[in-house]
Coordinates of C-alpha atoms in Angstrom, one line a residue:
M147 CA 0.0 0.0 0.0
P148 CA 1.3 3.5 -0.8
R149 CA 2.2 5.4 2.3
P150 CA 0.6 8.8 2.8
A151 CA 3.0 11.7 2.4
T152 CA 2.6 15.4 3.2
R153 CA -1.1 16.7 3.1
G154 CA -2.5 13.2 2.5
V155 CA -0.9 12.7 -0.9
A156 CA 0.1 9.0 -1.5
T157 CA 3.7 8.4 -2.3
P158 CA 4.3 6.0 -5.3
Q159 CA 6.1 2.8 -4.4
T160 CA 8.3 0.4 -6.4
L161 CA 6.3 -2.3 -8.2
R162 CA 6.1 -5.7 -6.7
G163 CA 9.2 -7.7 -7.4
M164 CA 11.3 -4.6 -8.4
K165 CA 13.7 -2.7 -6.2
D166 CA 15.9 0.4 -6.0
I167 CA 19.6 -0.3 -5.9
L168 CA 20.7 2.2 -3.3
P169 CA 24.1 3.9 -2.9
S170 CA 24.9 1.6 0.0
E171 CA 24.4 -1.4 -2.2
Q172 CA 26.5 -0.2 -5.1
K173 CA 29.8 -1.5 -3.7
Y174 CA 28.4 -5.1 -4.2
W175 CA 27.5 -4.4 -7.8
L176 CA 30.9 -2.8 -8.5
H177 CA 32.5 -5.8 -6.9
V178 CA 30.7 -8.2 -9.2
R179 CA 31.5 -6.1 -12.3
D180 CA 35.1 -5.9 -11.3
A181 CA 35.2 -9.7 -11.2
A182 CA 33.4 -10.2 -14.5
E183 CA 34.9 -7.6 -16.8
P184 CA 38.5 -8.6 -16.5
L185 CA 37.6 -12.2 -17.3
A186 CA 35.8 -11.0 -20.5
A187 CA 38.9 -9.1 -21.5
A188 CA 41.3 -11.9 -20.7
Y189 CA 39.3 -14.5 -22.7
G190 CA 38.6 -12.2 -25.7
Y191 CA 34.8 -11.4 -25.2
D192 CA 33.6 -8.1 -26.6
R193 CA 30.8 -6.1 -24.9
I194 CA 27.4 -6.0 -26.6
D195 CA 24.2 -4.3 -25.5
T196 CA 20.8 -5.2 -27.0
P197 CA 17.4 -3.6 -26.5
I198 CA 15.3 -4.4 -23.4
L199 CA 12.2 -4.5 -25.5
E200 CA 11.9 -7.0 -28.4
E201 CA 9.3 -8.7 -30.6
T202 CA 7.4 -11.3 -28.5
G203 CA 7.9 -13.8 -31.3
L204 CA 11.7 -13.8 -30.7
F205 CA 11.3 -15.4 -27.3
V206 CA 8.4 -17.7 -28.3
R207 CA 10.5 -19.1 -31.1
S208 CA 13.7 -19.4 -29.1
V209 CA 12.9 -20.0 -25.5
G210 CA 10.0 -22.4 -26.4
K211 CA 6.2 -22.2 -26.3
Q212 CA 5.8 -24.8 -23.5
T213 CA 8.4 -23.3 -21.1
D214 CA 7.3 -21.5 -17.9
I215 CA 9.0 -18.3 -19.2
V216 CA 6.8 -18.1 -22.3
E217 CA 3.6 -19.5 -20.8
K218 CA 3.5 -17.6 -17.5
E219 CA 6.4 -15.2 -16.9
M220 CA 6.8 -12.8 -19.8
F221 CA 5.9 -9.1 -19.6
S222 CA 4.2 -8.8 -23.0
F223 CA 1.8 -6.2 -24.4
I224 CA 0.5 -4.7 -27.7
D225 CA 2.2 -1.4 -28.3
A226 CA 0.7 1.8 -29.8
G227 CA 1.6 0.5 -33.3
G228 CA -0.2 -2.8 -32.7
E229 CA 3.0 -4.8 -32.4
N230 CA 3.2 -7.6 -29.8
V231 CA 6.3 -6.8 -27.8
S232 CA 7.9 -8.2 -24.6
L233 CA 10.5 -7.1 -22.0
R234 CA 13.3 -9.5 -22.5
P235 CA 13.2 -12.5 -20.0
E236 CA 16.8 -13.5 -21.0
A237 CA 19.5 -12.2 -23.3
T238 CA 20.7 -15.1 -25.5
A239 CA 17.9 -14.8 -28.0
S240 CA 18.6 -11.1 -28.4
I241 CA 22.3 -11.8 -28.9
V242 CA 21.5 -14.4 -31.6
R243 CA 19.1 -12.0 -33.3
S244 CA 21.9 -9.3 -33.3
Y245 CA 24.4 -11.8 -34.7
I246 CA 22.1 -12.5 -37.6
N247 CA 20.9 -8.9 -38.1
H248 CA 24.4 -7.5 -38.3
G249 CA 26.0 -10.3 -40.4
M250 CA 28.4 -11.3 -37.7
F251 CA 28.8 -14.7 -39.4
N252 CA 31.0 -12.8 -41.9
Q253 CA 33.5 -11.9 -39.1
P254 CA 36.3 -14.3 -38.1
Q255 CA 34.7 -17.1 -36.1
P256 CA 34.0 -17.7 -33.3
V257 CA 32.4 -14.4 -32.3
K258 CA 32.8 -13.9 -28.5
L259 CA 30.3 -11.6 -26.8
F260 CA 29.8 -10.3 -23.3
Y261 CA 26.7 -8.6 -21.9
W262 CA 25.3 -7.1 -18.7
G263 CA 21.8 -5.8 -18.0
P264 CA 18.3 -6.1 -16.7
M265 CA 15.9 -8.9 -17.5
F266 CA 12.2 -9.2 -16.6
R267 CA 10.0 -12.2 -15.6
H268 CA 6.5 -12.0 -14.0
E269 CA 7.1 -14.6 -11.3
R270 CA 6.5 -14.8 -7.6
P271 CA 9.1 -12.6 -5.8
Q272 CA 11.2 -14.5 -3.2
S273 CA 14.7 -14.5 -1.9
G274 CA 17.1 -14.0 -4.7
R275 CA 14.3 -13.9 -7.3
F276 CA 12.8 -10.6 -8.6
R277 CA 10.6 -9.5 -11.5
E278 CA 13.3 -7.2 -12.6
F279 CA 16.7 -8.8 -12.2
H280 CA 20.1 -8.5 -13.7
Q281 CA 22.4 -10.9 -15.5
F282 CA 25.8 -10.9 -17.2
G283 CA 26.7 -13.5 -19.7
F284 CA 29.2 -14.8 -22.1
E285 CA 28.2 -16.1 -25.6
V286 CA 30.4 -17.9 -28.2
L287 CA 29.0 -18.2 -31.7
G288 CA 30.4 -19.9 -34.8
D289 CA 32.5 -22.9 -33.4
K290 CA 31.4 -26.4 -32.3
H291 CA 34.7 -27.4 -30.5
P292 CA 34.0 -28.9 -27.1
V293 CA 36.9 -26.8 -25.6
L294 CA 34.6 -23.8 -25.9
D295 CA 32.0 -25.6 -23.7
A296 CA 34.8 -26.1 -21.1
E297 CA 35.9 -22.5 -21.5
I298 CA 32.6 -21.0 -20.6
I299 CA 32.2 -23.3 -17.6
L300 CA 35.8 -22.4 -16.6
I301 CA 34.9 -18.6 -16.8
A302 CA 31.8 -19.1 -14.7
H303 CA 33.8 -21.1 -12.2
L304 CA 36.6 -18.5 -12.1
F305 CA 34.1 -15.7 -11.6
F306 CA 32.8 -17.1 -8.3
K307 CA 36.3 -18.1 -7.3
E308 CA 37.3 -14.5 -7.8
L309 CA 34.4 -13.4 -5.5
G310 CA 35.4 -15.9 -2.8
I311 CA 32.2 -18.0 -3.2
K312 CA 32.5 -21.8 -3.2
T313 CA 30.4 -23.3 -5.9
A314 CA 29.6 -26.7 -7.5
V315 CA 29.1 -27.3 -11.3
Q316 CA 26.3 -29.6 -12.3
I317 CA 26.5 -30.8 -15.9
N318 CA 24.6 -33.0 -18.3
S319 CA 24.2 -33.5 -22.1
L320 CA 20.8 -33.1 -23.8
G321 CA 21.9 -34.7 -27.0
C322 CA 21.0 -33.5 -30.5
P323 CA 18.0 -33.8 -32.9
T324 CA 19.4 -37.1 -34.0
C325 CA 19.5 -38.9 -30.7
R326 CA 17.0 -36.9 -28.6
P327 CA 13.8 -38.4 -30.1
T328 CA 14.7 -41.9 -28.9
Y329 CA 15.1 -40.5 -25.3
L330 CA 11.9 -38.5 -25.5
A331 CA 10.0 -41.6 -26.4
E332 CA 11.4 -43.4 -23.4
L333 CA 10.7 -40.4 -21.2
T334 CA 7.1 -40.1 -22.4
N335 CA 6.5 -43.8 -21.7
Y336 CA 7.9 -43.5 -18.2
Y337 CA 5.8 -40.5 -17.3
R338 CA 2.7 -41.8 -19.1
A339 CA 2.6 -44.7 -16.6
K340 CA 2.7 -42.2 -13.8
R341 CA 0.5 -39.5 -15.3
S342 CA -1.9 -39.4 -12.3
Q343 CA 1.0 -38.1 -10.1
L344 CA 1.8 -35.2 -12.4
C345 CA 0.6 -31.7 -12.0
E346 CA -1.8 -30.3 -14.6
N347 CA 0.9 -28.4 -16.4
C348 CA 3.0 -31.5 -16.8
K349 CA 0.1 -33.6 -18.0
R350 CA -0.3 -31.2 -20.8
R351 CA 3.4 -30.8 -21.5
L352 CA 3.9 -34.5 -21.6
L353 CA 2.2 -34.6 -25.0
K354 CA 4.0 -31.6 -26.5
N355 CA 7.4 -31.3 -24.8
P356 CA 8.1 -34.1 -22.3
L357 CA 11.6 -32.7 -21.5
R358 CA 9.9 -29.8 -19.7
V359 CA 8.5 -32.3 -17.1
L360 CA 12.0 -32.8 -15.8
D361 CA 12.3 -29.1 -15.2
C362 CA 9.1 -28.9 -13.1
K363 CA 9.5 -27.6 -9.5
E364 CA 6.2 -29.1 -8.2
A365 CA 7.0 -31.5 -5.4
G366 CA 5.1 -34.4 -6.9
C367 CA 6.7 -34.1 -10.3
A368 CA 10.2 -33.4 -8.9
A369 CA 10.0 -36.6 -6.9
L370 CA 9.4 -38.7 -10.0
K371 CA 12.7 -37.5 -11.6
D372 CA 14.9 -40.0 -9.7
G373 CA 13.4 -43.0 -11.5
A374 CA 13.2 -41.3 -15.0
P375 CA 15.4 -42.6 -17.8
Q376 CA 18.7 -40.8 -18.2
I377 CA 19.5 -39.1 -21.5
V378 CA 23.2 -40.1 -21.4
D379 CA 22.1 -43.6 -22.1
S380 CA 20.5 -42.5 -25.4
L381 CA 23.3 -40.2 -26.8
C382 CA 24.5 -40.8 -30.3
E383 CA 28.3 -41.3 -30.8
E384 CA 28.9 -37.7 -31.8
C385 CA 27.1 -36.4 -28.7
K386 CA 28.7 -38.9 -26.5
N387 CA 32.2 -38.1 -27.8
H388 CA 31.5 -34.3 -27.5
F389 CA 30.3 -34.7 -23.9
M390 CA 33.3 -36.9 -22.9
R391 CA 35.7 -34.4 -24.4
V392 CA 34.1 -31.5 -22.4
L393 CA 34.5 -33.5 -19.2
E394 CA 38.1 -34.4 -20.1
Y395 CA 38.9 -30.7 -20.6
L396 CA 37.2 -29.8 -17.2
D397 CA 39.3 -32.5 -15.5
E398 CA 42.5 -31.1 -17.2
I399 CA 41.8 -27.5 -16.0
Q400 CA 40.7 -28.8 -12.6
V401 CA 37.1 -27.5 -12.6
P402 CA 35.2 -29.8 -10.2
Y403 CA 31.8 -30.9 -11.5
V404 CA 28.9 -33.3 -10.6
L405 CA 27.0 -35.2 -13.3
N406 CA 23.3 -34.5 -13.0
P407 CA 21.5 -36.8 -15.5
H408 CA 18.2 -35.0 -15.1
L409 CA 19.5 -31.4 -15.6
V410 CA 17.6 -29.9 -18.6
R411 CA 17.5 -26.1 -17.9
G412 CA 14.3 -24.1 -18.5
L413 CA 14.9 -23.1 -22.1
D414 CA 14.1 -25.2 -25.2
Y415 CA 17.1 -24.1 -27.3
Y416 CA 19.7 -26.1 -25.5
T417 CA 21.5 -29.0 -27.2
K418 CA 24.4 -31.2 -26.0
T419 CA 26.1 -29.6 -23.0
V420 CA 24.1 -28.0 -20.3
F421 CA 25.3 -26.9 -16.8
E422 CA 24.4 -24.9 -13.7
I423 CA 26.4 -23.3 -11.0
W424 CA 25.2 -23.9 -7.4
P425 CA 26.4 -22.8 -4.0
A426 CA 28.7 -25.6 -2.8
D427 CA 27.1 -25.8 0.6
E428 CA 23.4 -25.7 -0.3
T429 CA 21.0 -28.5 -1.3
E430 CA 19.0 -28.0 -4.5
S431 CA 16.0 -25.7 -4.3
S432 CA 14.0 -23.8 -6.9
Q433 CA 15.9 -20.6 -6.5
S434 CA 19.5 -21.7 -5.5
A435 CA 21.1 -21.9 -8.9
L436 CA 23.4 -18.9 -9.3
G437 CA 23.7 -19.3 -13.1
G438 CA 24.0 -21.7 -15.9
G439 CA 24.1 -22.2 -19.6
G440 CA 25.1 -24.6 -22.3
R441 CA 25.3 -25.2 -26.0
Y442 CA 22.6 -24.1 -28.4
D443 CA 23.7 -25.2 -31.9
G444 CA 20.3 -24.9 -33.5
L445 CA 19.1 -21.5 -32.3
V446 CA 20.7 -19.3 -35.0
E447 CA 19.0 -21.4 -37.7
V448 CA 15.7 -21.3 -35.8
L449 CA 15.8 -17.5 -35.9
G450 CA 16.4 -17.4 -39.6
G451 CA 20.2 -17.5 -39.8
R452 CA 22.6 -20.1 -41.3
P453 CA 23.4 -23.2 -39.2
T454 CA 25.8 -21.9 -36.5
P455 CA 27.1 -23.8 -33.4
A456 CA 27.0 -21.7 -30.3
C457 CA 27.3 -21.9 -26.5
G458 CA 27.1 -19.5 -23.5
F459 CA 26.0 -18.9 -19.9
A460 CA 24.4 -16.3 -17.7
I461 CA 24.9 -15.4 -14.1
G462 CA 22.3 -13.8 -11.8
I463 CA 23.8 -10.7 -10.3
E464 CA 21.3 -10.4 -7.4
R465 CA 21.9 -14.1 -6.5
A466 CA 25.7 -13.6 -6.6
I467 CA 25.3 -10.6 -4.3
L468 CA 23.1 -12.6 -2.0
Q469 CA 25.8 -15.2 -1.7
L470 CA 28.4 -12.5 -1.0
K471 CA 26.3 -11.3 1.9
S472 CA 25.5 -14.9 3.1
A473 CA 29.3 -15.5 3.2
N474 CA 29.9 -12.2 5.0
I475 CA 32.1 -11.0 2.2
E476 CA 32.3 -7.2 2.4
P477 CA 33.7 -5.6 -0.7
S478 CA 36.3 -2.9 -0.1
V479 CA 35.3 0.7 -0.8
R480 CA 36.3 1.4 -4.4
N481 CA 38.2 4.6 -5.3
K482 CA 38.7 6.2 -1.9
P483 CA 39.5 9.8 -2.4
D484 CA 43.1 10.8 -2.0
I485 CA 42.1 14.3 -0.9
F486 CA 39.0 15.9 0.7
M487 CA 38.5 19.6 0.2
A488 CA 37.1 21.5 3.2
Q489 CA 36.1 25.2 3.4
L490 CA 35.0 27.6 6.1
G491 CA 32.7 30.2 4.7
D492 CA 31.6 31.5 1.3
V493 CA 34.9 33.4 0.6
A494 CA 36.9 30.2 1.1
R495 CA 34.4 28.3 -1.0
R496 CA 35.3 30.4 -4.0
K497 CA 38.9 29.3 -3.6
V498 CA 38.1 25.7 -2.9
V499 CA 36.1 25.1 -6.1
P500 CA 38.8 26.0 -8.6
L501 CA 41.5 24.2 -6.6
F502 CA 39.2 21.1 -6.6
E503 CA 39.0 21.2 -10.4
E504 CA 42.8 21.7 -10.7
L505 CA 43.4 18.6 -8.6
R506 CA 40.9 16.6 -10.6
K507 CA 42.5 17.6 -13.9
A508 CA 45.9 16.5 -12.4
G509 CA 44.5 13.0 -12.1
I510 CA 44.0 13.1 -8.3
N511 CA 41.0 11.5 -6.8
V512 CA 39.4 14.3 -4.9
A513 CA 36.1 14.8 -3.0
S514 CA 34.3 17.6 -1.3
S515 CA 31.0 18.8 0.2
F516 CA 30.8 22.3 -1.2
S517 CA 27.6 23.2 0.7
K518 CA 29.0 22.6 4.2
D519 CA 30.6 25.3 6.4
S520 CA 31.2 23.4 9.6
L521 CA 34.8 22.0 9.7
K522 CA 33.7 19.3 12.1
S523 CA 31.1 17.9 9.8
Q524 CA 33.4 18.1 6.8
L525 CA 36.2 16.2 8.7
E526 CA 33.6 13.5 9.6
I527 CA 32.8 13.1 5.9
A528 CA 36.5 12.9 5.1
N529 CA 36.9 10.2 7.7
R530 CA 33.9 8.3 6.4
L531 CA 35.2 8.4 2.9
G532 CA 38.7 7.3 4.0
S533 CA 40.6 10.2 2.3
R534 CA 44.3 10.3 3.0
Y535 CA 44.5 14.1 3.2
T536 CA 42.2 17.0 3.9
L537 CA 42.9 20.4 2.4
I538 CA 41.4 23.2 4.5
I539 CA 40.8 26.8 3.4
G540 CA 39.3 29.3 5.9
Q541 CA 39.3 33.1 6.0
K542 CA 42.9 33.2 7.3
E543 CA 44.1 31.0 4.4
V544 CA 42.3 33.2 1.9
L545 CA 44.0 36.3 3.2
D546 CA 47.4 34.6 3.3
G547 CA 47.1 32.8 0.0
T548 CA 47.7 29.5 1.6
V549 CA 46.2 26.0 2.1
L550 CA 46.3 23.9 5.3
I551 CA 47.1 20.2 4.5
R552 CA 46.1 17.7 7.2
D553 CA 47.4 14.1 7.1
M554 CA 44.3 12.2 8.2
E555 CA 46.2 9.2 9.5
A556 CA 49.2 10.9 11.2
G557 CA 47.2 13.9 12.4
M558 CA 50.0 16.2 11.2
Q559 CA 49.3 19.6 9.5
E560 CA 51.4 21.9 7.3
I561 CA 50.7 25.1 5.4
V562 CA 51.6 25.5 1.7
D563 CA 51.2 28.3 -0.8
Y564 CA 47.8 28.1 -2.6
N565 CA 49.5 28.2 -6.0
R566 CA 51.8 25.3 -5.0
A567 CA 49.1 23.1 -3.5
V568 CA 48.6 20.9 -6.6
G569 CA 52.3 20.2 -7.0
E570 CA 52.8 19.6 -3.3
M571 CA 49.9 17.0 -3.3
K572 CA 51.3 15.3 -6.4
K573 CA 54.6 14.8 -4.5
K574 CA 52.9 13.5 -1.4
L575 CA 50.9 11.0 -3.5
G576 CA 53.9 10.0 -5.6
R577 CA 52.2 11.2 -8.8
P578 CA 54.3 12.5 -11.8

């Protein structure tokens, strides 16, 4: 309910399942970005940004008609021009569309792309799960070599290792259009004999897309998974060899993993390798996976492009941050100011502002609170920010043409000429 504000006017609130990312939270987001972006650079992934709003058909064709995302979770509407559009529920489909639209198949292959941004799903909000959430991801298009499957799993593993979060990789193979039909027939027969124990959604899905039954989170359906046929027993030679080579690469680069024969992911476009990243110390639950991905060799063709092998993964940023907090990992404050500028009165303020700008142009990280006049309150801010030095200008300093330099750690003070302040601070900070 909106809370009443001044004179009985209701104050608008954030929508259910959406939240503000406040200044006090930004250190976690910067910490996650600082772990992800160097990995993208090191492994040769270029940043790409795609629109938040896309044609609804893009996701129906790629994610799958019988998935929870398309059936129940998309924010879709008819726009003013009569076009059916949706807020993106995931990014891979948009990346593939962009790959096709911009003729990236003409570039040297594989094309490696990295993204970061908000996604939207109309689901029940709970811990680590929001209607607006953020993901970053890595996608490789144009190469079928199993070493790339291992590479993306390695990057996901290294990301959490960089954060200090212990994780476990669950992995499976979903086969290909050649061998999957045999498995689907076995799976359908298994569940048909237990149809009365399935939820209504799964009874319907069993006829159209039986693989989705393995992804159901309803207690009754989930309990039946243990006895279900395993797809690894139905893999063709090509898929079996591909999967074994992925596992061999993971063994070689020492990425620990657990085989999960019923892992299918919640998207229809996956083929061959699929994987998820889980907290190492948690049992499986509907919201515990921190991220995941796999190979999607048929998706480019499904969306109108030429046959193109591809693989990738996405990490939930809010879930990663939740793990940081659960592990009591406190990110260090980024970019502490070297200098805080303090002034006493309006005349001094006129001297502080241009000196602030000179220091900034000299490449010195400087902070200030220009509206303050109380020295006590300004020193409190300087301490809170962790600045090494505070430069103080009061009425006496204005008259003398000087600046008072205070070393915040040692408590020592010295006076320098106003015009020499920038050079003096560069020397103290060891700057050229």
